[in-house]
Coordinates of C-alpha atoms in Angstrom, one line a residue:
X1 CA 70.6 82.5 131.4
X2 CA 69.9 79.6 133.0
X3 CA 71.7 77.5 135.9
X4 CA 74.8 76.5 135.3
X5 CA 76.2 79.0 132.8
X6 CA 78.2 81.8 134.0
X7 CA 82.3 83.1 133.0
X8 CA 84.9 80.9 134.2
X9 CA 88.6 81.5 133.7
X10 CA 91.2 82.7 135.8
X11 CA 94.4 84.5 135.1
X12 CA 95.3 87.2 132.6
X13 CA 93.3 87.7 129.6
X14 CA 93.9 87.1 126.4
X15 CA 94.5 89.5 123.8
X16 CA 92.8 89.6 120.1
X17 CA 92.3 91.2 117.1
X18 CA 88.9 91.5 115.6
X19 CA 88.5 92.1 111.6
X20 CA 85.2 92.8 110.5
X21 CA 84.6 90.8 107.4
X22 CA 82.5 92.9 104.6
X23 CA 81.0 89.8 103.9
X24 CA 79.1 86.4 104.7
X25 CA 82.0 83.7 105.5
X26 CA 81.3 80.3 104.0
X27 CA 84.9 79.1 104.4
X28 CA 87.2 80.5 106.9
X29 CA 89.8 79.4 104.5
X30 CA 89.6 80.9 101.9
X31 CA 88.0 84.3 103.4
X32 CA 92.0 84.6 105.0
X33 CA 93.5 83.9 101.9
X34 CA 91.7 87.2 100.5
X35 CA 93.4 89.0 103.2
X36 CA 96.5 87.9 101.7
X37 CA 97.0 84.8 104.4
X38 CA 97.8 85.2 108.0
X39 CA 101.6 86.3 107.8
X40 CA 99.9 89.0 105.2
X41 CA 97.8 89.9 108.9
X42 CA 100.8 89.5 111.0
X43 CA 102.9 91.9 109.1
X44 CA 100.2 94.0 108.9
X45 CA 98.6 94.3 112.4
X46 CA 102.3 94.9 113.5
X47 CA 102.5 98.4 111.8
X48 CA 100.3 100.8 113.8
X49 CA 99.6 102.6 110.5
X50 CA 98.9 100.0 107.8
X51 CA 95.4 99.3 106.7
X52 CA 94.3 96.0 106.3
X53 CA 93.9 94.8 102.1
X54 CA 90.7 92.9 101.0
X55 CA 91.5 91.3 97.4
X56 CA 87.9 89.6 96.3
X57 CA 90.1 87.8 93.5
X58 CA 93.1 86.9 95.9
X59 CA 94.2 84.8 92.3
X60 CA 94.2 88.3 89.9
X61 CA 97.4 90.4 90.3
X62 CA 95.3 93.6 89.2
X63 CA 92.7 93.1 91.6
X64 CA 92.2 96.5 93.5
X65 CA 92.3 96.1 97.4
X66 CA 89.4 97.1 99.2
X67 CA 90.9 98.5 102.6
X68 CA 90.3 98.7 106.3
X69 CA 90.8 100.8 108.9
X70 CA 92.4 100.6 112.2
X71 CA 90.2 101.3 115.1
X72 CA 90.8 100.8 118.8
X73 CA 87.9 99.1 120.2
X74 CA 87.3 97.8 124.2
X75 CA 84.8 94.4 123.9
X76 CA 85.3 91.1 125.2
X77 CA 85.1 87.6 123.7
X78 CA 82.7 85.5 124.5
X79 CA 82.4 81.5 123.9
X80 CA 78.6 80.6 124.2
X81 CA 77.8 76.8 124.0
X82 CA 74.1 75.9 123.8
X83 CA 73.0 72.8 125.2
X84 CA 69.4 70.9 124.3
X85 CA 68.7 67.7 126.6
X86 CA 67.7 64.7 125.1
X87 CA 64.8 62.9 125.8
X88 CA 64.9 59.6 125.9
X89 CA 60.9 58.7 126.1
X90 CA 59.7 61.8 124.7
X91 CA 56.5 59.9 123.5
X92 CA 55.6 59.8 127.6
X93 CA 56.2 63.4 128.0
X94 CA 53.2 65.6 128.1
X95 CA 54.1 68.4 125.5
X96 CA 54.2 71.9 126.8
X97 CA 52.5 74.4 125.3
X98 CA 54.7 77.1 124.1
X99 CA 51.7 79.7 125.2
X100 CA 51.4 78.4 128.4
X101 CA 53.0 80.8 130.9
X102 CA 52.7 79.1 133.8
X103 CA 55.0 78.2 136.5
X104 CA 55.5 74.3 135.7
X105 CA 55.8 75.2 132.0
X106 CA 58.6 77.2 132.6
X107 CA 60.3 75.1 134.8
X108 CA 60.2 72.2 132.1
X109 CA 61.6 75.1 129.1
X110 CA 64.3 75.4 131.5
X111 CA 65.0 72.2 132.3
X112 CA 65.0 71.3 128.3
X113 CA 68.4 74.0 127.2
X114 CA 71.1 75.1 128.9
X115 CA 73.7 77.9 127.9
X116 CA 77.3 78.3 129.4
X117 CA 79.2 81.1 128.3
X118 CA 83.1 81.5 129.0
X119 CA 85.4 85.1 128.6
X120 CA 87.5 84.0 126.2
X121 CA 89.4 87.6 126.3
X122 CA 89.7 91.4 125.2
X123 CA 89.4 92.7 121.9
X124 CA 91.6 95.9 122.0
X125 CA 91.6 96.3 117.9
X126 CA 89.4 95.8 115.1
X127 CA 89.7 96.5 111.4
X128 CA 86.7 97.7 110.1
X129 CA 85.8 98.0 106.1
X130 CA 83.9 101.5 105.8
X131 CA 85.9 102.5 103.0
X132 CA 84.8 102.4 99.5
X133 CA 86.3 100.3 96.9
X134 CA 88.6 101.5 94.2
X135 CA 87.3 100.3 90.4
X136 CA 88.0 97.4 88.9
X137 CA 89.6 96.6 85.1
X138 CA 90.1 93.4 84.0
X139 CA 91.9 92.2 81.2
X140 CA 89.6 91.6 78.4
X141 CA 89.5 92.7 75.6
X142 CA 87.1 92.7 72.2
X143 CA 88.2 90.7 69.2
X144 CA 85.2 92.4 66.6
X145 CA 82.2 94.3 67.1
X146 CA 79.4 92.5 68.3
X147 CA 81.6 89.3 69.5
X148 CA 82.0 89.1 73.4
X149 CA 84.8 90.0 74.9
X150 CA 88.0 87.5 76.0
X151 CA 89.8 87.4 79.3
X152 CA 93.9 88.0 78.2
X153 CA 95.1 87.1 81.4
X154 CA 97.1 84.1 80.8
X155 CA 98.7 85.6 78.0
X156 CA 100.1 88.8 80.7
X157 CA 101.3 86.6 83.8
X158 CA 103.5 84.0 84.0
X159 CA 101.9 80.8 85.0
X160 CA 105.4 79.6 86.7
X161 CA 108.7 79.6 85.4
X162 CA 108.3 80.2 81.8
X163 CA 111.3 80.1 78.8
X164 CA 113.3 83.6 77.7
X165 CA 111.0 83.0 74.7
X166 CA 108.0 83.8 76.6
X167 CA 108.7 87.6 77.0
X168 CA 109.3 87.9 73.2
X169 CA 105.7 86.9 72.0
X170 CA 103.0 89.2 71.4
X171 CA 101.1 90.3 74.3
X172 CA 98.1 92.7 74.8
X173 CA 98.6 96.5 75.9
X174 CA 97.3 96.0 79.6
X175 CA 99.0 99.1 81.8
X176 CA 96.4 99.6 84.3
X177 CA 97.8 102.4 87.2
X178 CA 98.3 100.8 90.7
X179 CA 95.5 102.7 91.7
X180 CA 92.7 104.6 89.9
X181 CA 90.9 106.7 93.1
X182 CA 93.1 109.2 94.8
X183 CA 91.1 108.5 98.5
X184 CA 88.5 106.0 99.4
X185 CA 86.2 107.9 101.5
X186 CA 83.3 110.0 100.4
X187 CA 84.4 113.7 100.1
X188 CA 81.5 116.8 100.2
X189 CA 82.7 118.8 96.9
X190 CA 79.6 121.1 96.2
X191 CA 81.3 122.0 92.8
X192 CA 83.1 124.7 94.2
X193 CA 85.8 126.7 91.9
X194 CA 89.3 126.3 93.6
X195 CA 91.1 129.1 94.9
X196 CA 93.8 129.0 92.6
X197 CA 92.4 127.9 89.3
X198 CA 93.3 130.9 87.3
X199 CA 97.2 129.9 88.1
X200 CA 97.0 126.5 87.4
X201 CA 95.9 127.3 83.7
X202 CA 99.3 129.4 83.4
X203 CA 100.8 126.0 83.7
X204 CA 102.1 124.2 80.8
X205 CA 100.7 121.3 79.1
X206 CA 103.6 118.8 79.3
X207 CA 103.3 118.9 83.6
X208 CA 101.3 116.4 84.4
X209 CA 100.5 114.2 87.7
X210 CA 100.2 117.5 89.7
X211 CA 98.0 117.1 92.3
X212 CA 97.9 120.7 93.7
X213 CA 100.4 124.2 93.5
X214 CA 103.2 124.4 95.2
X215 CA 103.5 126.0 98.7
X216 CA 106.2 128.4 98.2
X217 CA 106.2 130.6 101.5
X218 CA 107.2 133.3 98.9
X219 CA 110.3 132.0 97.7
X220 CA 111.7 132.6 94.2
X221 CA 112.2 129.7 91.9
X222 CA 114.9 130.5 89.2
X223 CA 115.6 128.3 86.2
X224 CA 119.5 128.5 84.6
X225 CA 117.3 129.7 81.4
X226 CA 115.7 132.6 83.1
X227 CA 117.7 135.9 81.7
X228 CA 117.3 138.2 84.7
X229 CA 118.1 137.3 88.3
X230 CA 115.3 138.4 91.1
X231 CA 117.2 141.4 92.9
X232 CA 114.1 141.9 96.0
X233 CA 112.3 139.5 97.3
X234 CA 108.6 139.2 97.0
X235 CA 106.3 141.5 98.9
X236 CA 104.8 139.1 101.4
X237 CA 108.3 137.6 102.3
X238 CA 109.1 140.3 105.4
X239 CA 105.8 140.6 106.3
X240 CA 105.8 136.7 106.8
X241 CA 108.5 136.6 109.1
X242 CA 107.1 139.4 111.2
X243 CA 103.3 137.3 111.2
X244 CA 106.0 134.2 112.5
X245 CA 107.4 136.3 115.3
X246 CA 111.0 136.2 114.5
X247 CA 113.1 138.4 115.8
X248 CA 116.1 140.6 114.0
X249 CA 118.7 138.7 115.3
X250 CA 117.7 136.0 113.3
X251 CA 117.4 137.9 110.1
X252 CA 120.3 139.5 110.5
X253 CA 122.7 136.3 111.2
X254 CA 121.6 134.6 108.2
X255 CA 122.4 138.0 106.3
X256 CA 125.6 137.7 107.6
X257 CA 126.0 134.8 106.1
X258 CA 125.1 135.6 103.0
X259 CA 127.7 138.1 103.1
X260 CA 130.4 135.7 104.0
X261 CA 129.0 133.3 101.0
X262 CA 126.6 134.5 97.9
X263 CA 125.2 130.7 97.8
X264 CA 124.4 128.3 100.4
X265 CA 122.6 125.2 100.9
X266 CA 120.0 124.9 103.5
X267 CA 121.9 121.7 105.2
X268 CA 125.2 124.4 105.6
X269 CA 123.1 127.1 106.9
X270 CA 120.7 124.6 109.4
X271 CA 124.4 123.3 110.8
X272 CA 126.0 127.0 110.8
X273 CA 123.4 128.8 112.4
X274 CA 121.2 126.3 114.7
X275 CA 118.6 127.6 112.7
X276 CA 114.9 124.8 112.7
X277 CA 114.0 124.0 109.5
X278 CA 110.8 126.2 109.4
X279 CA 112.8 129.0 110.5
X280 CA 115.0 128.7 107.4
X281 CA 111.7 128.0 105.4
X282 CA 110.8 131.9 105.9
X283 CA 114.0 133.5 106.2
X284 CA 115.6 132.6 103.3
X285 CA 113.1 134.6 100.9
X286 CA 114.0 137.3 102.3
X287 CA 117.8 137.2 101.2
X288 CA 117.8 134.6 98.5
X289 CA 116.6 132.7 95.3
X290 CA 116.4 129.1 94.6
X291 CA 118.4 127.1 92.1
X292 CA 116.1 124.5 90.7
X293 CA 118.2 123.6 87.5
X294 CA 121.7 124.2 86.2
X295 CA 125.2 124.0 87.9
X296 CA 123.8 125.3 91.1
X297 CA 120.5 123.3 91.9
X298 CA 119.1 122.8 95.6
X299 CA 121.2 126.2 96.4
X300 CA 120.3 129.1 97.7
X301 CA 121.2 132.2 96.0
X302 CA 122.0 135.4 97.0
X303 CA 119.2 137.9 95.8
X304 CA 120.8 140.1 93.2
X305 CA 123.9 137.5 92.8
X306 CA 123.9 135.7 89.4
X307 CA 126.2 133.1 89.6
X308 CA 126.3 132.5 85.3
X309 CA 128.2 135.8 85.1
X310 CA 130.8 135.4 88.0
X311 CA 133.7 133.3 86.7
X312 CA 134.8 132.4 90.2
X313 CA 131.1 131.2 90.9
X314 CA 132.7 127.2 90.4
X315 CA 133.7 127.0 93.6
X316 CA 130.4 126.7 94.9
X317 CA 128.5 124.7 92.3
X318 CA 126.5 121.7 93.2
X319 CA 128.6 118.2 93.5
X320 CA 126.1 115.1 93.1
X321 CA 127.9 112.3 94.5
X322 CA 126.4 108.5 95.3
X323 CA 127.6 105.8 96.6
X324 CA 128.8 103.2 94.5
X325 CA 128.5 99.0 95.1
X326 CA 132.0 98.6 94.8
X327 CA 134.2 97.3 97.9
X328 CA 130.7 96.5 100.1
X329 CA 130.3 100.2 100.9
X330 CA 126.8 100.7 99.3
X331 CA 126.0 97.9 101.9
X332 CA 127.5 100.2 104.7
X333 CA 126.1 102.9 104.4
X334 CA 122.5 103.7 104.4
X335 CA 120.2 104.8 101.0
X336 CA 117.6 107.9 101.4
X337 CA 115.1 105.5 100.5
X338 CA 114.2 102.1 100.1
X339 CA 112.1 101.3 96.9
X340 CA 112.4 97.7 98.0
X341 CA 110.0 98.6 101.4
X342 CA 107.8 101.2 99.5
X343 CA 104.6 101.2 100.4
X344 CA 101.4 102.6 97.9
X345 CA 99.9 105.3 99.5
X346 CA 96.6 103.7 99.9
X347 CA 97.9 101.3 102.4
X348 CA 98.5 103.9 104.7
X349 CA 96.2 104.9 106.7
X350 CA 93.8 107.8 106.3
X351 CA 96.2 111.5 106.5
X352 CA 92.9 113.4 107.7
X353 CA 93.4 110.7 110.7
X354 CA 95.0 111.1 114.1
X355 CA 98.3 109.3 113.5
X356 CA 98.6 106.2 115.5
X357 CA 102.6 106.5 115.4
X358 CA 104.5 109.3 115.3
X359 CA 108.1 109.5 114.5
X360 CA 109.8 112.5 116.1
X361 CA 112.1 114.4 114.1
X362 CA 114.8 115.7 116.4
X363 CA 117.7 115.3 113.7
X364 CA 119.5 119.3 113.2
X365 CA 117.5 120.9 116.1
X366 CA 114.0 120.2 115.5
X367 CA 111.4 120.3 117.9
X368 CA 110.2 117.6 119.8
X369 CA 106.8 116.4 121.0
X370 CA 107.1 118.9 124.4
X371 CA 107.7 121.9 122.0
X372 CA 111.4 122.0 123.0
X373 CA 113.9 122.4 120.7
X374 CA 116.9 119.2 121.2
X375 CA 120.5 118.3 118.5
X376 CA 120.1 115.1 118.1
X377 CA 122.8 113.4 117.7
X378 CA 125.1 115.4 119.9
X379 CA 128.2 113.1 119.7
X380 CA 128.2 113.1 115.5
X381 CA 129.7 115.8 113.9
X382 CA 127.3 118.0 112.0
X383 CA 129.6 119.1 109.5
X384 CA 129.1 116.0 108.0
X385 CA 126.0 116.9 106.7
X386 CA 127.6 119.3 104.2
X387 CA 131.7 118.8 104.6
X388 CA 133.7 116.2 102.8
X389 CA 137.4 115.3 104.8
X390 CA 139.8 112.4 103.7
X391 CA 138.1 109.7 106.7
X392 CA 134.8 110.8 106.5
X393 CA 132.2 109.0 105.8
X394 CA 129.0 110.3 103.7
X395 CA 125.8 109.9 106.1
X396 CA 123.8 109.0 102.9
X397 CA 124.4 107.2 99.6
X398 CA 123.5 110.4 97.8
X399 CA 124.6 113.5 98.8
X400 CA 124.7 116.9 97.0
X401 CA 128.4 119.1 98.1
X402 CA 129.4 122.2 97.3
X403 CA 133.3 122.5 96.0
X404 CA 134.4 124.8 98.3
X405 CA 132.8 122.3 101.1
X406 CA 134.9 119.4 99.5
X407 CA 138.2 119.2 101.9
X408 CA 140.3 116.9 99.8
X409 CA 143.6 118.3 98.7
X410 CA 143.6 116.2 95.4
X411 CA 140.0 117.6 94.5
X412 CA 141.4 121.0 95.2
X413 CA 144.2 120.8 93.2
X414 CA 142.1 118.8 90.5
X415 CA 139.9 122.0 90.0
X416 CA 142.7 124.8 90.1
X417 CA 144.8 123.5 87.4
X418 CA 141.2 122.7 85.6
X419 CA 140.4 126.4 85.7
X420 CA 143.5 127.7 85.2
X421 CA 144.1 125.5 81.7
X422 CA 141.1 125.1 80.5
X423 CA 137.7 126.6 82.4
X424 CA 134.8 127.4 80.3
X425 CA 134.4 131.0 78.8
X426 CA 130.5 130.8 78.6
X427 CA 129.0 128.9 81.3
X428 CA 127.0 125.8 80.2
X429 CA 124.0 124.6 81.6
X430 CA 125.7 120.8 82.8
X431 CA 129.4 121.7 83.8
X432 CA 129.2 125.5 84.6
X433 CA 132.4 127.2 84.4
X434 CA 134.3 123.7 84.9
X435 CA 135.4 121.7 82.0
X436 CA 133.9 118.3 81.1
X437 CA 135.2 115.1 82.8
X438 CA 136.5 117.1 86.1
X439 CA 133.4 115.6 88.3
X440 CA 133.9 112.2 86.9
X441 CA 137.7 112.5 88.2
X442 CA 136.3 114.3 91.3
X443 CA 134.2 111.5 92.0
X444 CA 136.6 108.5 91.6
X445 CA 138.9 110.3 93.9
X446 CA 136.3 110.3 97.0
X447 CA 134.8 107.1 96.1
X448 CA 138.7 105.6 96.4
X449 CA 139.1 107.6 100.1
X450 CA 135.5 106.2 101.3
X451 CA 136.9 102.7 100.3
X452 CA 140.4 103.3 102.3
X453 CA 138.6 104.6 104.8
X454 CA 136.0 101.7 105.5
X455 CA 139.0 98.9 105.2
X456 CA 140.8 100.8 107.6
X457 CA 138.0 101.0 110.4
X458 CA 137.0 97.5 109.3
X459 CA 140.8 96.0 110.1
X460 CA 140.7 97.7 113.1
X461 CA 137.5 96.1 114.1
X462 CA 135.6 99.7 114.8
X463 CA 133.3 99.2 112.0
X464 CA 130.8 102.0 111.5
X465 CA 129.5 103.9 114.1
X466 CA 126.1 103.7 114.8
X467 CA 124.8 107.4 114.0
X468 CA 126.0 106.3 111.3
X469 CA 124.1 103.2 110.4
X470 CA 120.9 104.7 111.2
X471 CA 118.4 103.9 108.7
X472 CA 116.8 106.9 107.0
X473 CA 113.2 106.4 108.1
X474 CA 114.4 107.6 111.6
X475 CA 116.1 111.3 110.4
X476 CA 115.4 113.5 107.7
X477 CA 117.8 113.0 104.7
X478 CA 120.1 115.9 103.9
X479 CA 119.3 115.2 100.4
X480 CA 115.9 116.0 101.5
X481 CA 116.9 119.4 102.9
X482 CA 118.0 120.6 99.6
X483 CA 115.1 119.2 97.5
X484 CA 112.5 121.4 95.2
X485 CA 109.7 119.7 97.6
X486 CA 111.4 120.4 101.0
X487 CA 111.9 124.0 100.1
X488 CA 108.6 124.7 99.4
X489 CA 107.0 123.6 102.3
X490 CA 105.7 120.3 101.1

């Protein structure tokens, strides 16, 4: 370095974001458009766990994204300016010899550049492309043998805003999947057999886009089709809970239960006996079956119970209710998920990775990040989860009831005078041992008191409370609770 240059700049540094390019950039330009322009950075430098998308043809909708990673990185950035003095009678000079190490020919090299360099700022995060990239299909397609191949691409996306005729012409079967490679990284395989092979090819033919067995902790899946119930649980389910270290105490309250009650849902007994979710996950194999189809999905069933052959088993079949758009209260109330904010998976970053955020789940007495167990939401009534009053309001657009949890003196009287005049003698596979058209009425009766009951809080000016406003990527769903994919572990 020679005299003059050194760092200059005082204050706090600046901080930036470094994205390693897999490539040479010509044009600064267009090498950000293929990142999708700088808002499409922005947005994604602003979620700690999104990886940054690479399109090489940022023009072609089925282009498949090459991504990068998110790396914390410490380096600092530098602005080097090399300056070459000009001479103005170089023809007088003596030329130096770029051999010559002497003293004066030094002093002259020196005296000919000169290189200033200023700290710009700290680079705390970098992208970096070490993935692989997925494969890509374009849309061409072969008229005859021989002849080469046309691109179809025109003829699949709009060019702007075309006419109503334009979706009735003739168009090219082009249904390429949104991605074609499950993971990006290179896995060591070695061709070994799976562990579970032999009960995968018990499976049927017609399941498909299974990516591994379930984890069932030993629990019992029962179809409304299956002839006998399960009357013991499975062999590894009370040795499970014993490898878990749970006491009897535990066992024997949620027997208790189940003596009260012959079905449950896992919401009811998570609220009733302060029970974690991964307490529940292993106790309830031990006392009970699971409902996957039929009257009585998502339940819990005592083992032994059969619900198809007990007349007075409507009381507690399973009540789907959703929200509806009238009156504004879809717009209230907050959905389980948001398809318009989904995100592929492959824009998340790696699972095998340390997560950069993590979202604590302290919703029904979940542990936190010290290992303690905290309610959240202390001030909310719980009962909400699985109770339905007249001024209540459901927590989630969809929610799955029990009858007997369904406090509404018009739904009550709606089913007795159903069963008594005309209940079922055979129980069917949709309705159970109610008769058809009593959920429809069910259901127009608490959609009218959730209406009342939001124009009522909204002329008072209390609005909805905001537990109760909380979006659904902050707490688990109780939907979620009573789902095939929750019970199992997944």
């Amino acid at each position: 370095m020679s005299h003059g240059s050194g760092f200059s700049g005082t204050g706090k540094l600046r901080q930036f974001m470094c994205i390693e390019y897999p490539g040479v950039v010509e044009n600064v330009d267009k090498m950000i458009e293929t990142l999708g322009g700088i808002e499409k950075v922005s947005e994604v430098y602003c979620e700690d766990n999104r990886r940054m998308e690479l399109r090489f043809r940022p023009n072609d909708v089925y282009c498949k994204p090459t991504c990068g990673e998110r790396h914390n990185s410490t380096a600092l950035l530098l602005r080097v300016v090399r300056r070459k003095k000009k001479k103005k009678y170089q023809e007088q000079e003596p030329e130096v010899d770029p051999l010559d190490v002497s003293e004066e020919a030094a002093t002259k090299n020196q005296e000919e550049l000169s290189i200033k360099t200023d700290l710009i700022g700290v680079v705390h995060t970098t992208y970096k492309f070490n993935n692989l990239c997925d494969f890509q299909y374009v849309p061409l397609i072969s008229m005859e043998d021989g002849e080469p191949q046309i691109c179809v691409y025109n003829q699949l996306v709009p060019r702007g805003m075309e006419k109503a005729d334009w979706l009735n012409q003739p168009a090219p079967l082009y249904l390429p999947p949104a991605a074609f490679t499950r993971m990006d990284t290179p896995q060591d395989y070695r061709y070994r057999r799976e562990a579970n092979s032999e009960s995968k090819s018990k499976m049927p033919q017609n399941i498909i886009c299974r990516t591994r067995q379930r984890r069932t902790h030993f629990a019992i899946f029962h179809s409304f089709k299956d002839e006998e119930v399960p009357k013991d649980p499975l062999p590894g389910a009370m040795s499970q809970i014993r490898v878990k270290f749970m006491d009897t105490a535990l066992y024997q309250g949620l027997k208790n239960e189940f003596e009260k009650r012959p079905i449950w849902s896992k919401n009811a007994l998570r609220v009733r006996l302060d029970y974690t979710k991964d307490k529940l996950k292993y106790l309830l194999p031990t006392l009970s079956y699971y409902f996957h189809t039929g009257p009585w999905r998502n339940l819990w069933v005592r083992l032994g119970y059969d619900p198809r052959k007990d007349p007075n088993a409507w009381i507690y079949q399973t009540f789907d209710y959703r929200i509806r758009q009238a009156g504004g209260v879809k717009t209230k109330v907050e959905a389980k998920r948001s398809y318009s904010n989904y995100v592929l998976p492959y824009k998340s970053s790696n699972a095998s990775r340390r997560k950069t955020s993590v979202i604590q789940s302290l919703h029904l007495g979940e542990a936190g990040d010290d290992g303690s167990e905290e309610v959240a939401g202390v001030d909310k009534n719980l009962e909400e989860l699985y109770v339905f009053r007249p001024g209540m309001i459901p927590p989630y657009r969809q929610m799955f009831y029990q009858y007997c949890d369904i406090q509404v003196p018009e739904i009550q009287k709606l089913l007795e005078e159903s069963i008594l005049s005309g209940a079922n003698k055979v129980c069917s596979e949709k309705f159970g041992w109610l008769p058809a058209g009593v959920e429809a009425k069910s259901r127009d009766i608490m959609s009218h008191l959730i209406e009342k009951t939001i124009a009522e809080r909204t002329a008072q000016g209390q609005g909805l409370d905001e537990e109760e406003l909380r979006s659904n990527s902050d707490t688990d769903s109780p939907t979620e609770g009573n789902s095939t994919e929750e019970e199992t572990g997944e």
